[in-house]
mmCIF file of C-alpha atoms in Angstrom:
data_model
loop_
_atom_site.group_PDB
_atom_site.id
_atom_site.type_symbol
_atom_site.label_atom_id
_atom_site.label_comp_id
_atom_site.label_asym_id
_atom_site.label_seq_id
_atom_site.Cartn_x
_atom_site.Cartn_y
_atom_site.Cartn_z
ATOM 1 C CA MET Y 143 -30.252 28.750 -4.673
ATOM 2 C CA THR Y 144 -30.081 31.643 -7.083
ATOM 3 C CA LYS Y 145 -28.923 31.050 -10.638
ATOM 4 C CA GLU Y 146 -26.201 33.702 -10.619
ATOM 5 C CA ASN Y 147 -22.659 32.392 -10.834
ATOM 6 C CA THR Y 148 -20.704 35.328 -9.484
ATOM 7 C CA GLY Y 149 -19.271 33.527 -6.484
ATOM 8 C CA ASP Y 150 -21.408 35.362 -3.913
ATOM 9 C CA SER Y 151 -24.767 33.703 -4.568
ATOM 10 C CA GLU Y 152 -27.025 33.302 -1.550
ATOM 11 C CA MET Y 153 -29.257 30.392 -0.677
ATOM 12 C CA ASN Y 154 -32.975 30.713 -0.146
ATOM 13 C CA ARG Y 155 -34.570 29.424 3.045
ATOM 14 C CA GLU Y 156 -35.538 26.112 1.505
ATOM 15 C CA SER Y 157 -31.985 25.444 0.308
ATOM 16 C CA ILE Y 158 -30.572 26.441 3.702
ATOM 17 C CA SER Y 159 -32.929 24.039 5.456
ATOM 18 C CA ILE Y 160 -31.949 21.209 3.099
ATOM 19 C CA PHE Y 161 -28.288 22.042 3.572
ATOM 20 C CA GLN Y 162 -28.513 21.947 7.378
ATOM 21 C CA ASN Y 163 -30.710 18.870 7.711
ATOM 22 C CA ASP Y 164 -29.033 16.697 5.084
ATOM 23 C CA LEU Y 165 -25.524 17.591 6.227
ATOM 24 C CA LEU Y 166 -26.215 16.935 9.928
ATOM 25 C CA LYS Y 167 -28.006 13.671 9.114
ATOM 26 C CA TRP Y 168 -25.051 12.532 7.010
ATOM 27 C CA TYR Y 169 -22.597 13.527 9.744
ATOM 28 C CA GLY Y 170 -24.537 11.599 12.377
ATOM 29 C CA GLN Y 171 -24.242 8.462 10.264
ATOM 30 C CA ASN Y 172 -20.711 8.888 8.893
ATOM 31 C CA ALA Y 173 -18.584 10.880 11.353
ATOM 32 C CA ARG Y 174 -15.215 9.280 11.924
ATOM 33 C CA ILE Y 175 -14.350 8.173 15.456
ATOM 34 C CA LEU Y 176 -11.478 10.460 16.482
ATOM 35 C CA PRO Y 177 -9.853 10.774 19.920
ATOM 36 C CA TRP Y 178 -10.474 14.523 20.209
ATOM 37 C CA ARG Y 179 -14.185 14.082 19.506
ATOM 38 C CA ASP Y 180 -14.449 12.021 22.671
ATOM 39 C CA GLN Y 181 -15.069 14.488 25.513
ATOM 40 C CA PRO Y 182 -14.609 17.588 23.322
ATOM 41 C CA SER Y 183 -13.423 20.001 26.025
ATOM 42 C CA ALA Y 184 -12.103 23.374 24.902
ATOM 43 C CA TYR Y 185 -8.544 22.264 25.673
ATOM 44 C CA ARG Y 186 -8.799 19.045 23.643
ATOM 45 C CA VAL Y 187 -10.433 20.840 20.718
ATOM 46 C CA TRP Y 188 -7.702 23.488 20.798
ATOM 47 C CA ILE Y 189 -4.800 21.035 20.812
ATOM 48 C CA SER Y 190 -6.319 18.865 18.085
ATOM 49 C CA GLU Y 191 -7.091 21.803 15.793
ATOM 50 C CA VAL Y 192 -3.554 23.156 16.086
ATOM 51 C CA MET Y 193 -2.073 19.717 15.423
ATOM 52 C CA LEU Y 194 -4.335 19.223 12.396
ATOM 53 C CA GLN Y 195 -3.028 22.337 10.659
ATOM 54 C CA GLN Y 196 -1.134 21.088 7.583
ATOM 55 C CA THR Y 197 -1.152 17.538 8.998
ATOM 56 C CA ARG Y 198 -3.231 14.487 8.094
ATOM 57 C CA VAL Y 199 -5.716 13.108 10.610
ATOM 58 C CA ASN Y 200 -4.143 9.643 10.803
ATOM 59 C CA ALA Y 201 -0.741 11.174 11.487
ATOM 60 C CA VAL Y 202 -2.132 13.344 14.287
ATOM 61 C CA LYS Y 203 -3.889 10.600 16.268
ATOM 62 C CA PRO Y 204 -0.841 9.138 18.085
ATOM 63 C CA TYR Y 205 0.617 12.607 18.661
ATOM 64 C CA PHE Y 206 -2.625 13.830 20.208
ATOM 65 C CA GLU Y 207 -2.931 10.870 22.552
ATOM 66 C CA ARG Y 208 0.702 11.155 23.657
ATOM 67 C CA PHE Y 209 0.357 14.909 24.133
ATOM 68 C CA MET Y 210 -2.762 14.486 26.266
ATOM 69 C CA LYS Y 211 -0.968 11.947 28.417
ATOM 70 C CA GLU Y 212 2.011 14.241 29.030
ATOM 71 C CA CYS Y 213 0.090 17.566 29.083
ATOM 72 C CA PRO Y 214 -3.473 16.736 30.161
ATOM 73 C CA SER Y 215 -4.370 20.325 31.060
ATOM 74 C CA ILE Y 216 -3.581 23.950 30.331
ATOM 75 C CA GLN Y 217 -1.638 24.089 33.575
ATOM 76 C CA HIS Y 218 0.596 21.201 32.508
ATOM 77 C CA LEU Y 219 1.137 22.802 29.106
ATOM 78 C CA ALA Y 220 1.996 26.191 30.599
ATOM 79 C CA HIS Y 221 4.843 24.686 32.622
ATOM 80 C CA VAL Y 222 6.180 21.939 30.349
ATOM 81 C CA PRO Y 223 9.924 22.381 29.622
ATOM 82 C CA GLU Y 224 10.492 23.529 26.042
ATOM 83 C CA ASP Y 225 12.791 20.596 25.244
ATOM 84 C CA LYS Y 226 10.064 18.171 26.308
ATOM 85 C CA LEU Y 227 7.430 20.140 24.379
ATOM 86 C CA LEU Y 228 9.473 20.050 21.170
ATOM 87 C CA LYS Y 229 10.147 16.350 21.686
ATOM 88 C CA LEU Y 230 6.395 15.727 21.965
ATOM 89 C CA TRP Y 231 5.950 17.676 18.726
ATOM 90 C CA GLU Y 232 8.870 16.062 16.915
ATOM 91 C CA GLY Y 233 7.806 14.963 13.426
ATOM 92 C CA LEU Y 234 4.681 17.119 13.194
ATOM 93 C CA GLY Y 235 6.555 20.083 11.728
ATOM 94 C CA TYR Y 236 5.633 23.760 11.999
ATOM 95 C CA TYR Y 237 7.273 23.883 15.418
ATOM 96 C CA ASN Y 238 6.138 27.428 16.127
ATOM 97 C CA ARG Y 239 2.696 25.893 16.630
ATOM 98 C CA ALA Y 240 3.979 24.071 19.710
ATOM 99 C CA LYS Y 241 5.758 27.141 21.055
ATOM 100 C CA ASN Y 242 2.624 29.234 20.579
ATOM 101 C CA LEU Y 243 0.599 26.620 22.461
ATOM 102 C CA LYS Y 244 2.790 27.024 25.514
ATOM 103 C CA ARG Y 245 2.792 30.830 25.293
ATOM 104 C CA ALA Y 246 -0.989 30.839 24.970
ATOM 105 C CA ALA Y 247 -1.367 28.447 27.908
ATOM 106 C CA GLN Y 248 0.709 30.763 30.087
ATOM 107 C CA ILE Y 249 -1.505 33.718 29.123
ATOM 108 C CA VAL Y 250 -4.680 31.708 29.780
ATOM 109 C CA GLU Y 251 -3.343 30.752 33.198
ATOM 110 C CA LYS Y 252 -2.623 34.377 34.135
ATOM 111 C CA LYS Y 253 -5.408 36.261 32.359
ATOM 112 C CA PHE Y 254 -8.323 33.800 32.169
ATOM 113 C CA GLY Y 255 -7.934 31.790 35.363
ATOM 114 C CA GLY Y 256 -6.574 28.724 33.573
ATOM 115 C CA ARG Y 257 -9.673 28.236 31.394
ATOM 116 C CA LEU Y 258 -9.921 28.965 27.679
ATOM 117 C CA PRO Y 259 -12.411 31.774 27.005
ATOM 118 C CA SER Y 260 -15.504 31.034 24.930
ATOM 119 C CA ASP Y 261 -15.690 34.221 22.867
ATOM 120 C CA ILE Y 262 -13.979 34.686 19.506
ATOM 121 C CA LYS Y 263 -12.265 37.974 20.339
ATOM 122 C CA SER Y 264 -10.566 36.665 23.485
ATOM 123 C CA LEU Y 265 -9.533 33.435 21.785
ATOM 124 C CA GLN Y 266 -7.966 35.313 18.872
ATOM 125 C CA SER Y 267 -5.922 37.406 21.303
ATOM 126 C CA LEU Y 268 -3.933 34.272 22.152
ATOM 127 C CA PRO Y 269 -0.744 33.357 20.232
ATOM 128 C CA GLY Y 270 -1.342 30.923 17.379
ATOM 129 C CA ILE Y 271 -5.145 31.134 17.443
ATOM 130 C CA GLY Y 272 -6.608 32.632 14.278
ATOM 131 C CA PRO Y 273 -10.208 32.996 13.101
ATOM 132 C CA TYR Y 274 -10.634 29.341 12.124
ATOM 133 C CA THR Y 275 -9.205 27.825 15.325
ATOM 134 C CA ALA Y 276 -11.138 30.325 17.456
ATOM 135 C CA GLY Y 277 -14.328 29.434 15.591
ATOM 136 C CA ALA Y 278 -13.724 25.724 16.055
ATOM 137 C CA ILE Y 279 -13.111 26.037 19.817
ATOM 138 C CA SER Y 280 -16.012 28.420 20.353
ATOM 139 C CA SER Y 281 -18.543 26.385 18.384
ATOM 140 C CA ILE Y 282 -17.491 22.826 19.239
ATOM 141 C CA ALA Y 283 -16.657 23.281 22.917
ATOM 142 C CA PHE Y 284 -19.041 26.120 23.816
ATOM 143 C CA GLU Y 285 -21.803 25.833 21.153
ATOM 144 C CA GLN Y 286 -21.382 29.479 20.203
ATOM 145 C CA LYS Y 287 -23.020 30.359 16.888
ATOM 146 C CA VAL Y 288 -19.839 31.085 14.936
ATOM 147 C CA SER Y 289 -18.387 29.517 11.806
ATOM 148 C CA ALA Y 290 -15.055 27.719 11.442
ATOM 149 C CA VAL Y 291 -13.897 28.005 7.839
ATOM 150 C CA ASP Y 292 -10.753 26.078 6.958
ATOM 151 C CA GLY Y 293 -9.414 24.845 3.623
ATOM 152 C CA ASN Y 294 -11.866 21.943 3.568
ATOM 153 C CA VAL Y 295 -14.838 24.246 4.084
ATOM 154 C CA LEU Y 296 -13.599 26.725 1.472
ATOM 155 C CA ARG Y 297 -13.383 23.893 -1.051
ATOM 156 C CA VAL Y 298 -16.850 22.544 -0.203
ATOM 157 C CA MET Y 299 -18.482 25.955 -0.425
ATOM 158 C CA SER Y 300 -16.647 26.889 -3.640
ATOM 159 C CA ARG Y 301 -18.096 23.807 -5.285
ATOM 160 C CA ILE Y 302 -21.582 24.208 -3.846
ATOM 161 C CA LEU Y 303 -21.690 27.840 -4.999
ATOM 162 C CA ALA Y 304 -19.818 27.147 -8.264
ATOM 163 C CA ASN Y 305 -17.503 29.955 -7.143
ATOM 164 C CA LYS Y 306 -14.883 30.620 -9.823
ATOM 165 C CA GLU Y 307 -12.927 33.216 -7.878
ATOM 166 C CA ASP Y 308 -9.475 32.691 -6.349
ATOM 167 C CA ILE Y 309 -9.997 31.364 -2.811
ATOM 168 C CA THR Y 310 -6.494 32.493 -1.819
ATOM 169 C CA ASN Y 311 -7.801 36.058 -2.158
ATOM 170 C CA PRO Y 312 -8.732 37.287 1.371
ATOM 171 C CA ALA Y 313 -11.792 39.127 0.033
ATOM 172 C CA VAL Y 314 -13.143 35.925 -1.533
ATOM 173 C CA LYS Y 315 -12.498 33.995 1.671
ATOM 174 C CA LYS Y 316 -14.363 36.670 3.664
ATOM 175 C CA LYS Y 317 -17.292 36.421 1.259
ATOM 176 C CA ILE Y 318 -17.530 32.661 1.712
ATOM 177 C CA GLU Y 319 -17.224 32.999 5.495
ATOM 178 C CA LYS Y 320 -20.247 35.328 5.519
ATOM 179 C CA ILE Y 321 -22.250 32.800 3.499
ATOM 180 C CA VAL Y 322 -21.320 30.041 5.966
ATOM 181 C CA ASP Y 323 -22.359 32.325 8.837
ATOM 182 C CA ASN Y 324 -25.832 32.512 7.286
ATOM 183 C CA LEU Y 325 -26.008 28.719 7.022
ATOM 184 C CA LEU Y 326 -25.357 28.041 10.724
ATOM 185 C CA PRO Y 327 -28.262 26.332 12.506
ATOM 186 C CA GLU Y 328 -29.607 27.543 15.840
ATOM 187 C CA LYS Y 329 -28.593 24.277 17.508
ATOM 188 C CA ARG Y 330 -25.750 21.791 16.982
ATOM 189 C CA VAL Y 331 -23.456 24.477 15.599
ATOM 190 C CA GLY Y 332 -20.360 22.533 16.611
ATOM 191 C CA ASP Y 333 -21.626 19.426 14.827
ATOM 192 C CA PHE Y 334 -22.499 21.516 11.774
ATOM 193 C CA ASN Y 335 -18.987 22.995 11.547
ATOM 194 C CA GLN Y 336 -17.404 19.593 12.036
ATOM 195 C CA ALA Y 337 -19.747 18.118 9.427
ATOM 196 C CA LEU Y 338 -18.587 20.656 6.836
ATOM 197 C CA MET Y 339 -14.949 19.852 7.631
ATOM 198 C CA GLU Y 340 -15.686 16.125 7.533
ATOM 199 C CA LEU Y 341 -17.416 16.443 4.181
ATOM 200 C CA GLY Y 342 -14.355 18.191 2.750
ATOM 201 C CA ALA Y 343 -11.993 15.602 4.211
ATOM 202 C CA THR Y 344 -13.847 12.461 3.135
ATOM 203 C CA ILE Y 345 -16.230 13.288 0.239
ATOM 204 C CA CYS Y 346 -15.575 16.709 -1.302
ATOM 205 C CA MET Y 347 -11.896 15.921 -1.557
ATOM 206 C CA PRO Y 348 -9.128 18.071 -3.091
ATOM 207 C CA ASN Y 349 -7.137 17.767 -6.300
ATOM 208 C CA GLY Y 350 -10.079 17.247 -8.616
ATOM 209 C CA ALA Y 351 -11.313 14.110 -6.880
ATOM 210 C CA PRO Y 352 -14.724 14.818 -5.275
ATOM 211 C CA LYS Y 353 -16.957 11.808 -4.622
ATOM 212 C CA CYS Y 354 -20.043 13.672 -5.830
ATOM 213 C CA LYS Y 355 -22.321 10.646 -6.058
ATOM 214 C CA ASP Y 356 -21.826 10.013 -2.324
ATOM 215 C CA CYS Y 357 -22.351 13.633 -1.306
ATOM 216 C CA PRO Y 358 -25.446 14.444 0.800
ATOM 217 C CA LEU Y 359 -25.551 17.945 -0.726
ATOM 218 C CA LYS Y 360 -25.374 17.068 -4.420
ATOM 219 C CA CYS Y 361 -28.990 18.108 -4.953
ATOM 220 C CA ILE Y 362 -28.129 21.730 -4.125
ATOM 221 C CA CYS Y 363 -24.503 21.777 -5.328
ATOM 222 C CA GLN Y 364 -24.132 24.117 -8.295
ATOM 223 C CA GLY Y 365 -20.677 22.781 -9.103
ATOM 224 C CA TYR Y 366 -22.104 19.261 -9.406
ATOM 225 C CA GLN Y 367 -25.138 20.405 -11.373
ATOM 226 C CA GLN Y 368 -22.929 22.300 -13.832
ATOM 227 C CA GLY Y 369 -20.400 19.458 -14.096
ATOM 228 C CA ILE Y 370 -17.475 21.612 -12.917
ATOM 229 C CA ALA Y 371 -17.032 20.499 -9.298
ATOM 230 C CA GLN Y 372 -13.764 18.734 -10.085
ATOM 231 C CA THR Y 373 -12.265 21.970 -11.460
ATOM 232 C CA LEU Y 374 -12.977 23.928 -8.285
ATOM 233 C CA PRO Y 375 -11.821 25.681 -6.189
ATOM 234 C CA ILE Y 376 -9.680 28.129 -8.131
ATOM 235 C CA LYS Y 377 -6.256 28.827 -6.637
ATOM 236 C CA VAL Y 378 -3.603 31.116 -8.074
ATOM 237 C CA LYS Y 379 -0.266 29.343 -8.140
ATOM 238 C CA LYS Y 380 2.173 30.397 -5.446
ATOM 239 C CA LYS Y 381 5.643 31.683 -6.148
ATOM 240 C CA LYS Y 382 8.321 29.045 -6.507
ATOM 241 C CA ARG Y 383 10.109 28.098 -3.321
ATOM 242 C CA LYS Y 384 13.739 29.036 -2.811
ATOM 243 C CA ILE Y 385 16.064 26.047 -3.143
ATOM 244 C CA GLU Y 386 18.866 25.737 -0.586
ATOM 245 C CA GLU Y 387 21.583 23.105 -0.928
ATOM 246 C CA LYS Y 388 23.028 21.568 2.221
ATOM 247 C CA THR Y 389 25.583 18.962 3.202
ATOM 248 C CA ILE Y 390 24.741 16.888 6.276
ATOM 249 C CA PHE Y 391 27.471 15.344 8.459
ATOM 250 C CA LEU Y 392 26.673 12.196 10.431
ATOM 251 C CA LEU Y 393 29.712 12.232 12.714
ATOM 252 C CA ILE Y 394 30.082 9.046 14.748
ATOM 253 C CA HIS Y 395 32.486 8.414 17.624
ATOM 254 C CA GLY Y 396 31.927 5.065 19.281
ATOM 255 C CA GLU Y 397 28.288 5.011 20.414
ATOM 256 C CA GLU Y 398 27.888 8.783 20.179
ATOM 257 C CA ILE Y 399 26.585 11.001 17.388
ATOM 258 C CA ALA Y 400 27.328 14.690 16.896
ATOM 259 C CA ILE Y 401 24.386 17.082 17.095
ATOM 260 C CA ARG Y 402 24.053 20.805 17.633
ATOM 261 C CA GLN Y 403 21.303 23.214 18.631
ATOM 262 C CA ARG Y 404 19.887 25.663 16.129
ATOM 263 C CA PRO Y 405 19.695 29.405 16.946
ATOM 264 C CA SER Y 406 16.927 30.681 19.237
ATOM 265 C CA LYS Y 407 15.335 32.659 16.398
ATOM 266 C CA GLY Y 408 14.396 31.770 12.839
ATOM 267 C CA LEU Y 409 13.560 28.509 11.109
ATOM 268 C CA LEU Y 410 13.351 25.483 13.458
ATOM 269 C CA SER Y 411 14.570 27.621 16.361
ATOM 270 C CA ASN Y 412 16.073 25.847 19.399
ATOM 271 C CA MET Y 413 15.731 22.435 17.809
ATOM 272 C CA TRP Y 414 18.607 20.002 17.380
ATOM 273 C CA GLU Y 415 20.201 19.028 14.092
ATOM 274 C CA PHE Y 416 23.108 17.148 12.615
ATOM 275 C CA PRO Y 417 26.048 19.406 11.722
ATOM 276 C CA ASN Y 418 25.597 20.774 8.225
ATOM 277 C CA LEU Y 419 26.974 23.352 5.828
ATOM 278 C CA GLU Y 420 25.546 25.351 2.952
ATOM 279 C CA GLY Y 421 26.162 23.918 -0.500
ATOM 280 C CA HIS Y 422 26.944 20.421 -1.724
ATOM 281 C CA LEU Y 423 30.459 19.558 -0.604
ATOM 282 C CA SER Y 424 32.592 17.043 -2.474
ATOM 283 C CA TYR Y 425 34.222 14.090 -0.717
ATOM 284 C CA GLN Y 426 37.513 16.007 -0.538
ATOM 285 C CA GLU Y 427 35.836 19.164 0.788
ATOM 286 C CA CYS Y 428 34.086 17.081 3.415
ATOM 287 C CA GLU Y 429 37.392 15.521 4.470
ATOM 288 C CA GLU Y 430 39.019 18.948 4.731
ATOM 289 C CA LYS Y 431 36.180 20.336 6.825
ATOM 290 C CA ILE Y 432 36.518 17.488 9.315
ATOM 291 C CA LYS Y 433 40.209 18.297 9.668
ATOM 292 C CA GLN Y 434 39.328 21.959 10.279
ATOM 293 C CA TRP Y 435 37.158 20.766 13.140
ATOM 294 C CA GLY Y 436 40.250 19.053 14.558
ATOM 295 C CA MET Y 437 39.216 15.495 13.804
ATOM 296 C CA ASP Y 438 40.429 12.688 11.564
ATOM 297 C CA ALA Y 439 38.025 10.507 9.625
ATOM 298 C CA LYS Y 440 38.570 6.755 9.697
ATOM 299 C CA LYS Y 441 35.837 6.240 7.132
ATOM 300 C CA ILE Y 442 33.643 8.528 5.018
ATOM 301 C CA ILE Y 443 30.675 7.080 3.181
ATOM 302 C CA PRO Y 444 28.548 9.259 0.853
ATOM 303 C CA LEU Y 445 24.786 8.939 1.253
ATOM 304 C CA ASN Y 446 22.186 9.502 -1.420
ATOM 305 C CA PRO Y 447 20.321 12.836 -1.590
ATOM 306 C CA SER Y 448 17.328 13.740 0.552
ATOM 307 C CA LYS Y 449 14.828 16.574 0.077
ATOM 308 C CA HIS Y 450 12.629 18.461 2.510
ATOM 309 C CA ILE Y 451 9.994 21.034 1.579
ATOM 310 C CA PHE Y 452 9.177 24.003 3.785
ATOM 311 C CA THR Y 453 6.505 26.595 3.017
ATOM 312 C CA HIS Y 454 8.802 29.021 1.217
ATOM 313 C CA ARG Y 455 11.972 27.005 0.658
ATOM 314 C CA GLU Y 456 13.314 23.562 -0.128
ATOM 315 C CA TRP Y 457 16.348 21.876 1.337
ATOM 316 C CA HIS Y 458 18.187 19.693 -1.164
ATOM 317 C CA MET Y 459 20.570 17.667 0.965
ATOM 318 C CA ILE Y 460 23.448 15.305 0.472
ATOM 319 C CA GLY Y 461 25.051 13.533 3.402
ATOM 320 C CA TYR Y 462 28.166 11.766 4.587
ATOM 321 C CA PHE Y 463 28.397 9.063 7.223
ATOM 322 C CA ILE Y 464 31.711 9.643 8.987
ATOM 323 C CA LEU Y 465 33.512 7.539 11.582
ATOM 324 C CA ILE Y 466 36.068 9.566 13.559
ATOM 325 C CA ASP Y 467 38.788 8.327 15.893
ATOM 326 C CA HIS Y 468 38.685 11.171 18.430
ATOM 327 C CA LYS Y 469 36.622 14.192 19.461
ATOM 328 C CA SER Y 470 37.839 17.752 19.245
ATOM 329 C CA GLU Y 471 37.261 20.910 21.268
ATOM 330 C CA ASP Y 472 37.274 22.855 18.005
ATOM 331 C CA PHE Y 473 33.949 21.268 17.097
ATOM 332 C CA LYS Y 474 31.058 23.235 18.563
ATOM 333 C CA GLY Y 475 28.318 20.752 19.305
ATOM 334 C CA THR Y 476 27.061 17.981 21.558
ATOM 335 C CA TRP Y 477 27.702 14.262 21.482
ATOM 336 C CA ALA Y 478 24.764 12.002 22.312
ATOM 337 C CA THR Y 479 23.837 8.338 22.051
ATOM 338 C CA LYS Y 480 20.923 7.105 19.973
ATOM 339 C CA GLU Y 481 18.978 6.510 23.173
ATOM 340 C CA GLU Y 482 19.586 10.063 24.372
ATOM 341 C CA ILE Y 483 18.539 11.509 21.017
ATOM 342 C CA GLU Y 484 15.369 9.429 21.061
ATOM 343 C CA LYS Y 485 14.367 10.536 24.574
ATOM 344 C CA GLU Y 486 15.799 14.027 25.052
ATOM 345 C CA TYR Y 487 16.671 15.827 21.820
ATOM 346 C CA SER Y 488 14.061 17.044 19.328
ATOM 347 C CA ILE Y 489 15.335 16.683 15.766
ATOM 348 C CA PRO Y 490 13.016 18.110 13.073
ATOM 349 C CA SER Y 491 11.580 15.938 10.319
ATOM 350 C CA ALA Y 492 13.804 17.689 7.770
ATOM 351 C CA PHE Y 493 16.484 15.209 8.897
ATOM 352 C CA LYS Y 494 14.220 12.196 9.184
ATOM 353 C CA ASP Y 495 16.026 10.142 6.511
ATOM 354 C CA TYR Y 496 19.245 10.439 8.485
ATOM 355 C CA VAL Y 497 17.558 9.772 11.818
ATOM 356 C CA LYS Y 498 15.867 6.724 10.338
ATOM 357 C CA PHE Y 499 19.193 5.394 9.167
ATOM 358 C CA LEU Y 500 20.859 5.880 12.535
ATOM 359 C CA PHE Y 501 18.002 4.226 14.384
ATOM 360 C CA GLN Y 502 17.313 1.304 12.046
ATOM 361 C CA GLN Y 503 20.649 0.348 10.575
ATOM 362 C CA GLN Y 504 23.784 -0.968 12.179
ATOM 363 C CA ARG Y 505 27.033 0.835 11.463
ATOM 364 C CA GLU Y 506 28.784 -1.999 9.660
ATOM 365 C CA SER Y 507 29.675 -1.307 6.052
ATOM 366 C CA SER Y 508 27.144 -3.797 4.660
ATOM 367 C CA GLN Y 509 24.248 -1.897 6.184
ATOM 368 C CA LEU Y 510 25.736 1.401 5.104
ATOM 369 C CA SER Y 511 25.833 0.147 1.538
ATOM 370 C CA PHE Y 512 22.192 -0.883 1.862
ATOM 371 C CA PHE Y 513 21.232 2.616 3.049
ATOM 372 C CA HIS Y 514 23.127 4.207 0.161
ATOM 373 C CA HIS Y 515 20.880 2.376 -2.288
ATOM 374 C CA GLU Y 516 17.610 2.482 -0.368
ATOM 375 C CA ILE Y 517 17.361 6.040 0.988
ATOM 376 C CA GLN Y 518 15.882 7.186 -2.336
ATOM 377 C CA ASP Y 519 12.695 5.314 -1.419
ATOM 378 C CA HIS Y 520 12.335 7.223 1.859
ATOM 379 C CA ARG Y 521 12.865 10.823 0.850
ATOM 380 C CA SER Y 522 11.109 13.410 2.958
ATOM 381 C CA ASP Y 523 8.458 15.345 1.057
ATOM 382 C CA SER Y 524 6.505 16.756 4.018
ATOM 383 C CA VAL Y 525 5.845 20.484 4.289
ATOM 384 C CA GLU Y 526 6.499 22.705 7.278
ATOM 385 C CA SER Y 527 7.445 26.215 8.186
#
């Protein structure tokens, strides 16, 4: 490797050969056993890569297996009802990913005869498939000589090259992608791309915690040689997220719970939620709102705060558990049992603290008191958009 430290240093042939051989050897001995690596068809690679966006591998495993059982092919995916699709995706977040999967499957069925294309350009024409996902499908499923550069690969390459530029800058990302293109072997391209991702996920880890001594590439890693690997990559801090305060109403009538469907456009579109209002309402304001909906509350119990982080905003929520003695036509929503919610209605993870309470606790006051004290230990800090 050249000695320059400008972030665009190239590797000589000897370094490239070491890189390819040592990385593939390490991958052959250390690759994790993952369900989508078994029979890596284009469809399975596609679904797994979309699920893995912003989601940890261990969290994805059960979702992937359930999804494959319910939608084992592009044809099944193209015709799955949206409610069922969102229910399958419930808890993964970023629900537009699921909607784009179905839209893409419908296009593949009509335009490509029900089979995912192998070339990058055609893959990227499909909704929700960007350069990385297209590269992963093309290389892993079809052995096309194309790179697949995700966040893990950007981090690995930044450290190997001792690149001190901002990797959130598109020009810097493009530069690194070109370097990876030059590193691709003639054979086992899919394994090579997966090996780079695997290295970033298990050895060259984020947040200043690389396991350099266990890395098969430490002999050619400039970041390791210079003692700066833990400080890389460089990322410019993002703008602060907008904070939105909300009050959540858990309205209970007998065995039924009030839910409502979100608008067809915008954040969490078409998903179901508990009734809520902007701002943090006081006990008295909550009581008045229930009366405006034409209902009387037999009991109102405040719940501790919950927080959910989206890409560009945060929801800071307070909630009230409310027993009512009758329903009202003035309330615009749906009443469903716990069993119906579990099977039929997709409620996003933003409300998971409240869902968890409804599903795990009984409605007697003793359990409600327990939830009031314990919900702080189960706050939602996942990220979605």
